[in-house]
JSON list of C-alpha atoms in Angstrom, two decimals:
[
{"chain": "A", "resi": 1, "resn": "UNK", "atom": "CA", "xyz": [0.00, 0.00, 0.00]},
{"chain": "A", "resi": 2, "resn": "UNK", "atom": "CA", "xyz": [2.83, 2.45, 0.82]},
{"chain": "A", "resi": 3, "resn": "UNK", "atom": "CA", "xyz": [4.39, 1.87, -2.60]},
{"chain": "A", "resi": 4, "resn": "UNK", "atom": "CA", "xyz": [1.03, 2.50, -4.27]},
{"chain": "A", "resi": 5, "resn": "UNK", "atom": "CA", "xyz": [0.61, 5.79, -2.38]},
{"chain": "A", "resi": 6, "resn": "UNK", "atom": "CA", "xyz": [4.17, 6.87, -3.19]},
{"chain": "A", "resi": 7, "resn": "UNK", "atom": "CA", "xyz": [3.66, 6.30, -6.93]},
{"chain": "A", "resi": 8, "resn": "UNK", "atom": "CA", "xyz": [0.28, 8.03, -6.84]},
{"chain": "A", "resi": 9, "resn": "UNK", "atom": "CA", "xyz": [1.67, 11.10, -5.09]},
{"chain": "A", "resi": 10, "resn": "UNK", "atom": "CA", "xyz": [4.60, 11.32, -7.49]},
{"chain": "A", "resi": 11, "resn": "UNK", "atom": "CA", "xyz": [2.07, 11.25, -10.35]},
{"chain": "A", "resi": 12, "resn": "UNK", "atom": "CA", "xyz": [0.06, 14.00, -8.68]},
{"chain": "A", "resi": 13, "resn": "UNK", "atom": "CA", "xyz": [3.14, 16.12, -8.15]},
{"chain": "A", "resi": 14, "resn": "UNK", "atom": "CA", "xyz": [4.19, 15.69, -11.78]},
{"chain": "A", "resi": 15, "resn": "UNK", "atom": "CA", "xyz": [0.76, 16.84, -12.93]},
{"chain": "A", "resi": 16, "resn": "UNK", "atom": "CA", "xyz": [0.80, 19.94, -10.71]},
{"chain": "A", "resi": 17, "resn": "UNK", "atom": "CA", "xyz": [3.46, 22.54, -11.65]},
{"chain": "A", "resi": 18, "resn": "UNK", "atom": "CA", "xyz": [2.73, 24.44, -8.42]},
{"chain": "A", "resi": 19, "resn": "UNK", "atom": "CA", "xyz": [3.90, 21.45, -6.38]},
{"chain": "A", "resi": 20, "resn": "UNK", "atom": "CA", "xyz": [7.29, 22.78, -5.26]},
{"chain": "A", "resi": 21, "resn": "UNK", "atom": "CA", "xyz": [7.69, 20.60, -2.18]},
{"chain": "A", "resi": 22, "resn": "UNK", "atom": "CA", "xyz": [8.67, 17.35, -3.86]},
{"chain": "A", "resi": 23, "resn": "UNK", "atom": "CA", "xyz": [12.13, 17.31, -2.29]},
{"chain": "A", "resi": 24, "resn": "UNK", "atom": "CA", "xyz": [10.58, 17.88, 1.13]},
{"chain": "A", "resi": 25, "resn": "UNK", "atom": "CA", "xyz": [8.10, 15.11, 0.40]},
{"chain": "A", "resi": 26, "resn": "UNK", "atom": "CA", "xyz": [10.90, 12.59, -0.04]},
{"chain": "A", "resi": 27, "resn": "UNK", "atom": "CA", "xyz": [12.57, 13.82, 3.15]},
{"chain": "A", "resi": 28, "resn": "UNK", "atom": "CA", "xyz": [9.40, 13.23, 5.13]},
{"chain": "A", "resi": 29, "resn": "UNK", "atom": "CA", "xyz": [8.28, 10.03, 3.42]},
{"chain": "A", "resi": 30, "resn": "UNK", "atom": "CA", "xyz": [9.42, 7.94, 6.36]},
{"chain": "A", "resi": 31, "resn": "UNK", "atom": "CA", "xyz": [8.36, 6.59, 9.72]},
{"chain": "A", "resi": 32, "resn": "UNK", "atom": "CA", "xyz": [10.27, 9.27, 11.61]},
{"chain": "A", "resi": 33, "resn": "UNK", "atom": "CA", "xyz": [8.68, 10.25, 14.92]},
{"chain": "A", "resi": 34, "resn": "UNK", "atom": "CA", "xyz": [8.69, 14.00, 14.34]},
{"chain": "A", "resi": 35, "resn": "UNK", "atom": "CA", "xyz": [9.43, 16.83, 11.94]},
{"chain": "A", "resi": 36, "resn": "UNK", "atom": "CA", "xyz": [12.25, 18.26, 14.04]},
{"chain": "A", "resi": 37, "resn": "UNK", "atom": "CA", "xyz": [14.10, 19.36, 10.90]},
{"chain": "A", "resi": 38, "resn": "UNK", "atom": "CA", "xyz": [11.29, 21.77, 10.06]},
{"chain": "A", "resi": 39, "resn": "UNK", "atom": "CA", "xyz": [10.12, 22.89, 13.51]},
{"chain": "A", "resi": 40, "resn": "UNK", "atom": "CA", "xyz": [12.09, 25.16, 15.81]},
{"chain": "A", "resi": 41, "resn": "UNK", "atom": "CA", "xyz": [10.15, 24.67, 19.05]},
{"chain": "A", "resi": 42, "resn": "UNK", "atom": "CA", "xyz": [7.21, 22.82, 20.51]},
{"chain": "A", "resi": 43, "resn": "UNK", "atom": "CA", "xyz": [4.59, 24.40, 22.74]},
{"chain": "A", "resi": 44, "resn": "UNK", "atom": "CA", "xyz": [5.75, 23.86, 26.34]},
{"chain": "A", "resi": 45, "resn": "UNK", "atom": "CA", "xyz": [3.44, 22.21, 28.86]},
{"chain": "A", "resi": 46, "resn": "UNK", "atom": "CA", "xyz": [3.48, 20.26, 32.11]},
{"chain": "A", "resi": 47, "resn": "UNK", "atom": "CA", "xyz": [1.91, 16.80, 32.36]},
{"chain": "A", "resi": 48, "resn": "UNK", "atom": "CA", "xyz": [-0.06, 16.55, 35.61]},
{"chain": "A", "resi": 49, "resn": "UNK", "atom": "CA", "xyz": [-1.21, 12.93, 35.31]},
{"chain": "A", "resi": 50, "resn": "UNK", "atom": "CA", "xyz": [-1.84, 10.11, 32.84]},
{"chain": "A", "resi": 51, "resn": "UNK", "atom": "CA", "xyz": [-4.75, 7.70, 32.78]},
{"chain": "A", "resi": 52, "resn": "UNK", "atom": "CA", "xyz": [-5.07, 4.34, 31.03]},
{"chain": "A", "resi": 53, "resn": "UNK", "atom": "CA", "xyz": [-8.48, 2.72, 31.42]},
{"chain": "A", "resi": 54, "resn": "UNK", "atom": "CA", "xyz": [-9.11, -0.13, 28.99]},
{"chain": "A", "resi": 55, "resn": "UNK", "atom": "CA", "xyz": [-9.05, 1.31, 25.47]},
{"chain": "A", "resi": 56, "resn": "UNK", "atom": "CA", "xyz": [-9.00, 4.88, 26.79]},
{"chain": "A", "resi": 57, "resn": "UNK", "atom": "CA", "xyz": [-5.67, 6.63, 27.28]},
{"chain": "A", "resi": 58, "resn": "UNK", "atom": "CA", "xyz": [-5.45, 10.33, 28.06]},
{"chain": "A", "resi": 59, "resn": "UNK", "atom": "CA", "xyz": [-3.46, 12.81, 30.10]},
{"chain": "A", "resi": 60, "resn": "UNK", "atom": "CA", "xyz": [-4.12, 16.04, 31.95]},
{"chain": "A", "resi": 61, "resn": "UNK", "atom": "CA", "xyz": [-1.82, 18.93, 31.01]},
{"chain": "A", "resi": 62, "resn": "UNK", "atom": "CA", "xyz": [-1.19, 22.43, 32.21]},
{"chain": "A", "resi": 63, "resn": "UNK", "atom": "CA", "xyz": [-0.19, 25.21, 29.80]},
{"chain": "A", "resi": 64, "resn": "UNK", "atom": "CA", "xyz": [1.30, 28.38, 31.24]},
{"chain": "A", "resi": 65, "resn": "UNK", "atom": "CA", "xyz": [0.45, 31.83, 29.84]},
{"chain": "A", "resi": 66, "resn": "UNK", "atom": "CA", "xyz": [2.28, 32.49, 26.56]},
{"chain": "A", "resi": 67, "resn": "UNK", "atom": "CA", "xyz": [2.05, 34.53, 23.38]},
{"chain": "A", "resi": 68, "resn": "UNK", "atom": "CA", "xyz": [0.40, 33.28, 20.20]},
{"chain": "A", "resi": 69, "resn": "UNK", "atom": "CA", "xyz": [-0.51, 34.72, 16.82]},
{"chain": "A", "resi": 70, "resn": "UNK", "atom": "CA", "xyz": [-4.11, 33.86, 15.96]},
{"chain": "A", "resi": 71, "resn": "UNK", "atom": "CA", "xyz": [-6.89, 34.27, 13.43]},
{"chain": "A", "resi": 72, "resn": "UNK", "atom": "CA", "xyz": [-10.64, 33.60, 13.63]},
{"chain": "A", "resi": 73, "resn": "UNK", "atom": "CA", "xyz": [-13.29, 32.35, 11.23]},
{"chain": "A", "resi": 74, "resn": "UNK", "atom": "CA", "xyz": [-16.96, 31.45, 11.59]},
{"chain": "A", "resi": 75, "resn": "UNK", "atom": "CA", "xyz": [-18.36, 29.36, 8.76]},
{"chain": "A", "resi": 76, "resn": "UNK", "atom": "CA", "xyz": [-21.32, 27.17, 7.86]},
{"chain": "A", "resi": 77, "resn": "UNK", "atom": "CA", "xyz": [-21.19, 23.45, 8.56]},
{"chain": "A", "resi": 78, "resn": "UNK", "atom": "CA", "xyz": [-23.51, 20.56, 7.79]},
{"chain": "A", "resi": 79, "resn": "UNK", "atom": "CA", "xyz": [-23.36, 18.74, 11.12]},
{"chain": "A", "resi": 80, "resn": "UNK", "atom": "CA", "xyz": [-25.88, 16.11, 10.02]},
{"chain": "A", "resi": 81, "resn": "UNK", "atom": "CA", "xyz": [-23.63, 15.16, 7.09]},
{"chain": "A", "resi": 82, "resn": "UNK", "atom": "CA", "xyz": [-20.63, 14.95, 9.42]},
{"chain": "A", "resi": 83, "resn": "UNK", "atom": "CA", "xyz": [-22.42, 12.48, 11.67]},
{"chain": "A", "resi": 84, "resn": "UNK", "atom": "CA", "xyz": [-23.19, 10.24, 8.68]},
{"chain": "A", "resi": 85, "resn": "UNK", "atom": "CA", "xyz": [-19.86, 10.47, 6.89]},
{"chain": "A", "resi": 86, "resn": "UNK", "atom": "CA", "xyz": [-17.08, 7.91, 7.12]},
{"chain": "A", "resi": 87, "resn": "UNK", "atom": "CA", "xyz": [-13.59, 8.55, 8.47]},
{"chain": "A", "resi": 88, "resn": "UNK", "atom": "CA", "xyz": [-11.99, 8.44, 5.04]},
{"chain": "A", "resi": 89, "resn": "UNK", "atom": "CA", "xyz": [-9.19, 10.83, 6.09]},
{"chain": "A", "resi": 90, "resn": "UNK", "atom": "CA", "xyz": [-7.93, 8.17, 8.47]},
{"chain": "A", "resi": 91, "resn": "UNK", "atom": "CA", "xyz": [-7.58, 5.52, 5.77]},
{"chain": "A", "resi": 92, "resn": "UNK", "atom": "CA", "xyz": [-4.58, 5.15, 3.49]},
{"chain": "A", "resi": 93, "resn": "UNK", "atom": "CA", "xyz": [-6.73, 5.99, 0.47]},
{"chain": "A", "resi": 94, "resn": "UNK", "atom": "CA", "xyz": [-7.78, 9.13, 2.33]},
{"chain": "A", "resi": 95, "resn": "UNK", "atom": "CA", "xyz": [-4.19, 10.33, 2.02]},
{"chain": "A", "resi": 96, "resn": "UNK", "atom": "CA", "xyz": [-4.63, 10.56, -1.75]},
{"chain": "A", "resi": 97, "resn": "UNK", "atom": "CA", "xyz": [-7.84, 12.53, -1.32]},
{"chain": "A", "resi": 98, "resn": "UNK", "atom": "CA", "xyz": [-5.98, 15.01, 0.87]},
{"chain": "A", "resi": 99, "resn": "UNK", "atom": "CA", "xyz": [-3.37, 15.51, -1.84]},
{"chain": "A", "resi": 100, "resn": "UNK", "atom": "CA", "xyz": [-5.98, 15.89, -4.56]},
{"chain": "A", "resi": 101, "resn": "UNK", "atom": "CA", "xyz": [-7.73, 18.57, -2.54]},
{"chain": "A", "resi": 102, "resn": "UNK", "atom": "CA", "xyz": [-4.47, 20.33, -1.71]},
{"chain": "A", "resi": 103, "resn": "UNK", "atom": "CA", "xyz": [-3.42, 20.68, -5.35]},
{"chain": "A", "resi": 104, "resn": "UNK", "atom": "CA", "xyz": [-6.73, 20.78, -7.20]},
{"chain": "A", "resi": 105, "resn": "UNK", "atom": "CA", "xyz": [-6.98, 24.58, -7.16]},
{"chain": "A", "resi": 106, "resn": "UNK", "atom": "CA", "xyz": [-10.58, 24.39, -5.94]},
{"chain": "A", "resi": 107, "resn": "UNK", "atom": "CA", "xyz": [-12.22, 26.31, -3.14]},
{"chain": "A", "resi": 108, "resn": "UNK", "atom": "CA", "xyz": [-9.97, 26.62, -0.13]},
{"chain": "A", "resi": 109, "resn": "UNK", "atom": "CA", "xyz": [-11.09, 25.07, 3.14]},
{"chain": "A", "resi": 110, "resn": "UNK", "atom": "CA", "xyz": [-11.46, 27.49, 6.09]},
{"chain": "A", "resi": 111, "resn": "UNK", "atom": "CA", "xyz": [-8.56, 25.79, 7.86]},
{"chain": "A", "resi": 112, "resn": "UNK", "atom": "CA", "xyz": [-6.31, 26.36, 4.83]},
{"chain": "A", "resi": 113, "resn": "UNK", "atom": "CA", "xyz": [-7.28, 30.04, 4.65]},
{"chain": "A", "resi": 114, "resn": "UNK", "atom": "CA", "xyz": [-6.57, 30.48, 8.36]},
{"chain": "A", "resi": 115, "resn": "UNK", "atom": "CA", "xyz": [-3.26, 28.65, 8.17]},
{"chain": "A", "resi": 116, "resn": "UNK", "atom": "CA", "xyz": [-2.04, 30.84, 5.31]},
{"chain": "A", "resi": 117, "resn": "UNK", "atom": "CA", "xyz": [-2.92, 34.02, 7.21]},
{"chain": "A", "resi": 118, "resn": "UNK", "atom": "CA", "xyz": [-0.71, 32.89, 10.09]},
{"chain": "A", "resi": 119, "resn": "UNK", "atom": "CA", "xyz": [2.00, 31.57, 7.80]},
{"chain": "A", "resi": 120, "resn": "UNK", "atom": "CA", "xyz": [2.25, 34.94, 6.05]},
{"chain": "A", "resi": 121, "resn": "UNK", "atom": "CA", "xyz": [2.72, 36.60, 9.43]},
{"chain": "A", "resi": 122, "resn": "UNK", "atom": "CA", "xyz": [5.63, 34.36, 10.48]},
{"chain": "A", "resi": 123, "resn": "UNK", "atom": "CA", "xyz": [7.08, 34.67, 6.95]},
{"chain": "A", "resi": 124, "resn": "UNK", "atom": "CA", "xyz": [7.58, 38.41, 7.45]},
{"chain": "A", "resi": 125, "resn": "UNK", "atom": "CA", "xyz": [4.23, 40.01, 6.66]},
{"chain": "A", "resi": 126, "resn": "UNK", "atom": "CA", "xyz": [4.34, 41.97, 9.92]},
{"chain": "A", "resi": 127, "resn": "UNK", "atom": "CA", "xyz": [5.28, 45.44, 11.08]},
{"chain": "A", "resi": 128, "resn": "UNK", "atom": "CA", "xyz": [8.98, 44.59, 11.56]},
{"chain": "A", "resi": 129, "resn": "UNK", "atom": "CA", "xyz": [9.34, 42.38, 8.48]},
{"chain": "A", "resi": 130, "resn": "UNK", "atom": "CA", "xyz": [10.61, 39.79, 10.94]},
{"chain": "A", "resi": 131, "resn": "UNK", "atom": "CA", "xyz": [10.68, 36.12, 10.01]},
{"chain": "A", "resi": 132, "resn": "UNK", "atom": "CA", "xyz": [9.65, 33.79, 12.82]},
{"chain": "A", "resi": 133, "resn": "UNK", "atom": "CA", "xyz": [10.44, 30.09, 12.94]},
{"chain": "A", "resi": 134, "resn": "UNK", "atom": "CA", "xyz": [7.60, 27.60, 12.52]},
{"chain": "A", "resi": 135, "resn": "UNK", "atom": "CA", "xyz": [6.57, 25.90, 15.77]},
{"chain": "A", "resi": 136, "resn": "UNK", "atom": "CA", "xyz": [4.40, 22.89, 16.56]},
{"chain": "A", "resi": 137, "resn": "UNK", "atom": "CA", "xyz": [1.59, 22.08, 17.03]},
{"chain": "A", "resi": 138, "resn": "UNK", "atom": "CA", "xyz": [-0.93, 24.24, 15.19]},
{"chain": "A", "resi": 139, "resn": "UNK", "atom": "CA", "xyz": [-3.55, 24.80, 17.88]},
{"chain": "A", "resi": 140, "resn": "UNK", "atom": "CA", "xyz": [-7.22, 25.52, 17.22]},
{"chain": "A", "resi": 141, "resn": "UNK", "atom": "CA", "xyz": [-10.20, 26.14, 19.47]},
{"chain": "A", "resi": 142, "resn": "UNK", "atom": "CA", "xyz": [-13.36, 24.86, 17.80]},
{"chain": "A", "resi": 143, "resn": "UNK", "atom": "CA", "xyz": [-16.80, 25.90, 19.04]},
{"chain": "A", "resi": 144, "resn": "UNK", "atom": "CA", "xyz": [-19.63, 24.18, 17.14]},
{"chain": "A", "resi": 145, "resn": "UNK", "atom": "CA", "xyz": [-23.09, 25.78, 17.09]},
{"chain": "A", "resi": 146, "resn": "UNK", "atom": "CA", "xyz": [-25.35, 23.05, 15.78]},
{"chain": "A", "resi": 147, "resn": "UNK", "atom": "CA", "xyz": [-28.51, 25.14, 16.07]},
{"chain": "A", "resi": 148, "resn": "UNK", "atom": "CA", "xyz": [-27.06, 27.80, 13.76]},
{"chain": "A", "resi": 149, "resn": "UNK", "atom": "CA", "xyz": [-25.23, 25.23, 11.65]},
{"chain": "A", "resi": 150, "resn": "UNK", "atom": "CA", "xyz": [-21.93, 27.06, 12.13]},
{"chain": "A", "resi": 151, "resn": "UNK", "atom": "CA", "xyz": [-18.43, 26.45, 13.42]},
{"chain": "A", "resi": 152, "resn": "UNK", "atom": "CA", "xyz": [-16.43, 29.14, 15.20]},
{"chain": "A", "resi": 153, "resn": "UNK", "atom": "CA", "xyz": [-12.74, 28.44, 14.85]},
{"chain": "A", "resi": 154, "resn": "UNK", "atom": "CA", "xyz": [-9.71, 30.16, 16.34]},
{"chain": "A", "resi": 155, "resn": "UNK", "atom": "CA", "xyz": [-6.38, 28.94, 14.94]},
{"chain": "A", "resi": 156, "resn": "UNK", "atom": "CA", "xyz": [-3.07, 29.90, 16.54]},
{"chain": "A", "resi": 157, "resn": "UNK", "atom": "CA", "xyz": [0.67, 29.47, 16.09]},
{"chain": "A", "resi": 158, "resn": "UNK", "atom": "CA", "xyz": [2.80, 29.48, 19.23]},
{"chain": "A", "resi": 159, "resn": "UNK", "atom": "CA", "xyz": [5.46, 32.18, 18.96]},
{"chain": "A", "resi": 160, "resn": "UNK", "atom": "CA", "xyz": [8.97, 30.86, 19.53]},
{"chain": "A", "resi": 161, "resn": "UNK", "atom": "CA", "xyz": [11.22, 32.03, 22.38]},
{"chain": "A", "resi": 162, "resn": "UNK", "atom": "CA", "xyz": [12.71, 34.92, 20.42]},
{"chain": "A", "resi": 163, "resn": "UNK", "atom": "CA", "xyz": [9.30, 36.20, 19.33]},
{"chain": "A", "resi": 164, "resn": "UNK", "atom": "CA", "xyz": [7.90, 35.84, 22.85]},
{"chain": "A", "resi": 165, "resn": "UNK", "atom": "CA", "xyz": [10.28, 38.65, 23.86]},
{"chain": "A", "resi": 166, "resn": "UNK", "atom": "CA", "xyz": [10.23, 40.67, 20.63]},
{"chain": "A", "resi": 167, "resn": "UNK", "atom": "CA", "xyz": [6.80, 40.27, 19.07]},
{"chain": "A", "resi": 168, "resn": "UNK", "atom": "CA", "xyz": [6.14, 42.14, 15.80]},
{"chain": "A", "resi": 169, "resn": "UNK", "atom": "CA", "xyz": [2.66, 43.57, 15.29]},
{"chain": "A", "resi": 170, "resn": "UNK", "atom": "CA", "xyz": [0.53, 41.95, 12.56]},
{"chain": "A", "resi": 171, "resn": "UNK", "atom": "CA", "xyz": [-0.27, 43.94, 9.40]},
{"chain": "A", "resi": 172, "resn": "UNK", "atom": "CA", "xyz": [-3.35, 42.01, 8.31]},
{"chain": "A", "resi": 173, "resn": "UNK", "atom": "CA", "xyz": [-6.63, 42.86, 10.03]},
{"chain": "A", "resi": 174, "resn": "UNK", "atom": "CA", "xyz": [-7.54, 39.19, 10.31]},
{"chain": "A", "resi": 175, "resn": "UNK", "atom": "CA", "xyz": [-4.41, 38.34, 12.35]},
{"chain": "A", "resi": 176, "resn": "UNK", "atom": "CA", "xyz": [-3.88, 39.30, 15.99]},
{"chain": "A", "resi": 177, "resn": "UNK", "atom": "CA", "xyz": [-1.58, 38.64, 18.93]},
{"chain": "A", "resi": 178, "resn": "UNK", "atom": "CA", "xyz": [-2.99, 36.75, 21.90]},
{"chain": "A", "resi": 179, "resn": "UNK", "atom": "CA", "xyz": [-1.59, 36.08, 25.37]},
{"chain": "A", "resi": 180, "resn": "UNK", "atom": "CA", "xyz": [-3.28, 32.97, 26.73]},
{"chain": "A", "resi": 181, "resn": "UNK", "atom": "CA", "xyz": [-4.50, 32.45, 30.27]},
{"chain": "A", "resi": 182, "resn": "UNK", "atom": "CA", "xyz": [-3.32, 29.40, 32.25]},
{"chain": "A", "resi": 183, "resn": "UNK", "atom": "CA", "xyz": [-5.00, 26.39, 30.67]},
{"chain": "A", "resi": 184, "resn": "UNK", "atom": "CA", "xyz": [-5.58, 22.90, 32.07]},
{"chain": "A", "resi": 185, "resn": "UNK", "atom": "CA", "xyz": [-6.86, 20.30, 29.61]},
{"chain": "A", "resi": 186, "resn": "UNK", "atom": "CA", "xyz": [-7.62, 16.61, 29.24]},
{"chain": "A", "resi": 187, "resn": "UNK", "atom": "CA", "xyz": [-5.84, 15.38, 26.10]},
{"chain": "A", "resi": 188, "resn": "UNK", "atom": "CA", "xyz": [-6.38, 12.35, 23.86]},
{"chain": "A", "resi": 189, "resn": "UNK", "atom": "CA", "xyz": [-3.81, 11.58, 21.17]},
{"chain": "A", "resi": 190, "resn": "UNK", "atom": "CA", "xyz": [-4.58, 9.80, 17.89]},
{"chain": "A", "resi": 191, "resn": "UNK", "atom": "CA", "xyz": [-2.84, 9.12, 14.59]},
{"chain": "A", "resi": 192, "resn": "UNK", "atom": "CA", "xyz": [-3.73, 9.36, 10.93]},
{"chain": "A", "resi": 193, "resn": "UNK", "atom": "CA", "xyz": [-4.80, 12.42, 8.95]},
{"chain": "A", "resi": 194, "resn": "UNK", "atom": "CA", "xyz": [-6.99, 15.03, 10.64]},
{"chain": "A", "resi": 195, "resn": "UNK", "atom": "CA", "xyz": [-7.33, 17.66, 7.94]},
{"chain": "A", "resi": 196, "resn": "UNK", "atom": "CA", "xyz": [-11.10, 18.03, 8.03]},
{"chain": "A", "resi": 197, "resn": "UNK", "atom": "CA", "xyz": [-13.41, 19.37, 10.71]},
{"chain": "A", "resi": 198, "resn": "UNK", "atom": "CA", "xyz": [-15.40, 16.14, 10.47]},
{"chain": "A", "resi": 199, "resn": "UNK", "atom": "CA", "xyz": [-12.45, 14.15, 11.82]},
{"chain": "A", "resi": 200, "resn": "UNK", "atom": "CA", "xyz": [-11.94, 16.53, 14.76]},
{"chain": "A", "resi": 201, "resn": "UNK", "atom": "CA", "xyz": [-15.67, 16.48, 15.52]},
{"chain": "A", "resi": 202, "resn": "UNK", "atom": "CA", "xyz": [-15.79, 12.70, 15.58]},
{"chain": "A", "resi": 203, "resn": "UNK", "atom": "CA", "xyz": [-12.66, 12.35, 17.68]},
{"chain": "A", "resi": 204, "resn": "UNK", "atom": "CA", "xyz": [-13.92, 14.88, 20.22]},
{"chain": "A", "resi": 205, "resn": "UNK", "atom": "CA", "xyz": [-17.24, 13.01, 20.43]},
{"chain": "A", "resi": 206, "resn": "UNK", "atom": "CA", "xyz": [-15.42, 9.69, 20.89]},
{"chain": "A", "resi": 207, "resn": "UNK", "atom": "CA", "xyz": [-13.24, 11.19, 23.61]},
{"chain": "A", "resi": 208, "resn": "UNK", "atom": "CA", "xyz": [-16.24, 12.64, 25.44]},
{"chain": "A", "resi": 209, "resn": "UNK", "atom": "CA", "xyz": [-18.06, 9.31, 25.28]},
{"chain": "A", "resi": 210, "resn": "UNK", "atom": "CA", "xyz": [-15.01, 7.35, 26.45]},
{"chain": "A", "resi": 211, "resn": "UNK", "atom": "CA", "xyz": [-14.57, 9.64, 29.46]},
{"chain": "A", "resi": 212, "resn": "UNK", "atom": "CA", "xyz": [-17.85, 8.36, 30.90]},
{"chain": "A", "resi": 213, "resn": "UNK", "atom": "CA", "xyz": [-18.76, 10.11, 34.16]},
{"chain": "A", "resi": 214, "resn": "UNK", "atom": "CA", "xyz": [-15.46, 11.99, 34.04]},
{"chain": "A", "resi": 215, "resn": "UNK", "atom": "CA", "xyz": [-16.87, 14.07, 31.18]},
{"chain": "A", "resi": 216, "resn": "UNK", "atom": "CA", "xyz": [-18.69, 16.14, 33.82]},
{"chain": "A", "resi": 217, "resn": "UNK", "atom": "CA", "xyz": [-15.34, 17.62, 34.88]},
{"chain": "A", "resi": 218, "resn": "UNK", "atom": "CA", "xyz": [-14.59, 19.08, 31.42]},
{"chain": "A", "resi": 219, "resn": "UNK", "atom": "CA", "xyz": [-16.18, 21.68, 29.16]},
{"chain": "A", "resi": 220, "resn": "UNK", "atom": "CA", "xyz": [-17.50, 20.02, 26.02]},
{"chain": "A", "resi": 221, "resn": "UNK", "atom": "CA", "xyz": [-19.14, 23.11, 24.50]},
{"chain": "A", "resi": 222, "resn": "UNK", "atom": "CA", "xyz": [-15.85, 23.69, 22.69]},
{"chain": "A", "resi": 223, "resn": "UNK", "atom": "CA", "xyz": [-12.66, 21.70, 22.22]},
{"chain": "A", "resi": 224, "resn": "UNK", "atom": "CA", "xyz": [-9.04, 22.28, 21.26]},
{"chain": "A", "resi": 225, "resn": "UNK", "atom": "CA", "xyz": [-7.23, 20.51, 18.43]},
{"chain": "A", "resi": 226, "resn": "UNK", "atom": "CA", "xyz": [-3.49, 20.13, 17.96]},
{"chain": "A", "resi": 227, "resn": "UNK", "atom": "CA", "xyz": [-1.86, 19.02, 14.71]},
{"chain": "A", "resi": 228, "resn": "UNK", "atom": "CA", "xyz": [1.84, 18.31, 14.92]},
{"chain": "A", "resi": 229, "resn": "UNK", "atom": "CA", "xyz": [2.82, 17.19, 11.43]},
{"chain": "A", "resi": 230, "resn": "UNK", "atom": "CA", "xyz": [3.20, 18.54, 7.93]},
{"chain": "A", "resi": 231, "resn": "UNK", "atom": "CA", "xyz": [0.67, 17.18, 5.38]},
{"chain": "A", "resi": 232, "resn": "UNK", "atom": "CA", "xyz": [3.71, 15.65, 3.68]},
{"chain": "A", "resi": 233, "resn": "UNK", "atom": "CA", "xyz": [4.23, 13.18, 6.51]},
{"chain": "A", "resi": 234, "resn": "UNK", "atom": "CA", "xyz": [2.23, 10.05, 5.83]},
{"chain": "A", "resi": 235, "resn": "UNK", "atom": "CA", "xyz": [2.68, 7.72, 8.80]},
{"chain": "A", "resi": 236, "resn": "UNK", "atom": "CA", "xyz": [3.20, 8.01, 12.57]},
{"chain": "A", "resi": 237, "resn": "UNK", "atom": "CA", "xyz": [1.26, 11.24, 12.58]},
{"chain": "A", "resi": 238, "resn": "UNK", "atom": "CA", "xyz": [0.39, 12.91, 15.87]},
{"chain": "A", "resi": 239, "resn": "UNK", "atom": "CA", "xyz": [-2.90, 14.67, 16.51]},
{"chain": "A", "resi": 240, "resn": "UNK", "atom": "CA", "xyz": [-4.57, 15.62, 19.78]},
{"chain": "A", "resi": 241, "resn": "UNK", "atom": "CA", "xyz": [-8.05, 16.65, 20.86]},
{"chain": "A", "resi": 242, "resn": "UNK", "atom": "CA", "xyz": [-8.46, 18.43, 24.21]},
{"chain": "A", "resi": 243, "resn": "UNK", "atom": "CA", "xyz": [-11.22, 19.48, 26.61]},
{"chain": "A", "resi": 244, "resn": "UNK", "atom": "CA", "xyz": [-10.64, 22.27, 29.11]},
{"chain": "A", "resi": 245, "resn": "UNK", "atom": "CA", "xyz": [-11.14, 21.25, 32.72]},
{"chain": "A", "resi": 246, "resn": "UNK", "atom": "CA", "xyz": [-13.83, 23.09, 34.60]},
{"chain": "A", "resi": 247, "resn": "UNK", "atom": "CA", "xyz": [-12.77, 25.26, 37.54]}
]
């Protein structure tokens, strides 16, 4: 199956002149545990405890206040369709669908629009023309409103140590600096591709259900998502869904 995917992606890249990351693709086409070559820092946190209960494994973390660069979007979602859809992003054939969408030139997903806003900022589209190293993970706070059929999404990049001290102001109106409050969360990790809101929604629902009575100690009105890997990394991917603990 891996050989089939490799040949398919090479064919896709050959058919798309805008695909400039082929050399990076071959660097990341491996079972490496992380993308340390491409990431300067990871968001710091403190693990308070870990729980393993049958098939459920999660941990409780504490994040200290820190600076982020963020952007917001509210967009329509068909929640009924999400509940009926299959987890195709998590299958190996789903990888090909992700590449087709990435290079098809069609309508951009909200998450892609948000990511590019933040990426422009760290690439130097800021008041000081300062380039900032890419960090990991990309963190989002997702707040579904099923009655209105909308998703409110806040996506953020953690600012590395240098930018924590010397933070350039954004130039785009849709991008802003944010200093987070102390945050304590219950975190479940999972693998595979999580490039669609439907995957995050399903994983958050699975996590909430698996918590059982413990779900009463967390806020499930919204949830955080953390994606650690480039889309060019196929296997051993790391994703996390988090619920904030109630005070």
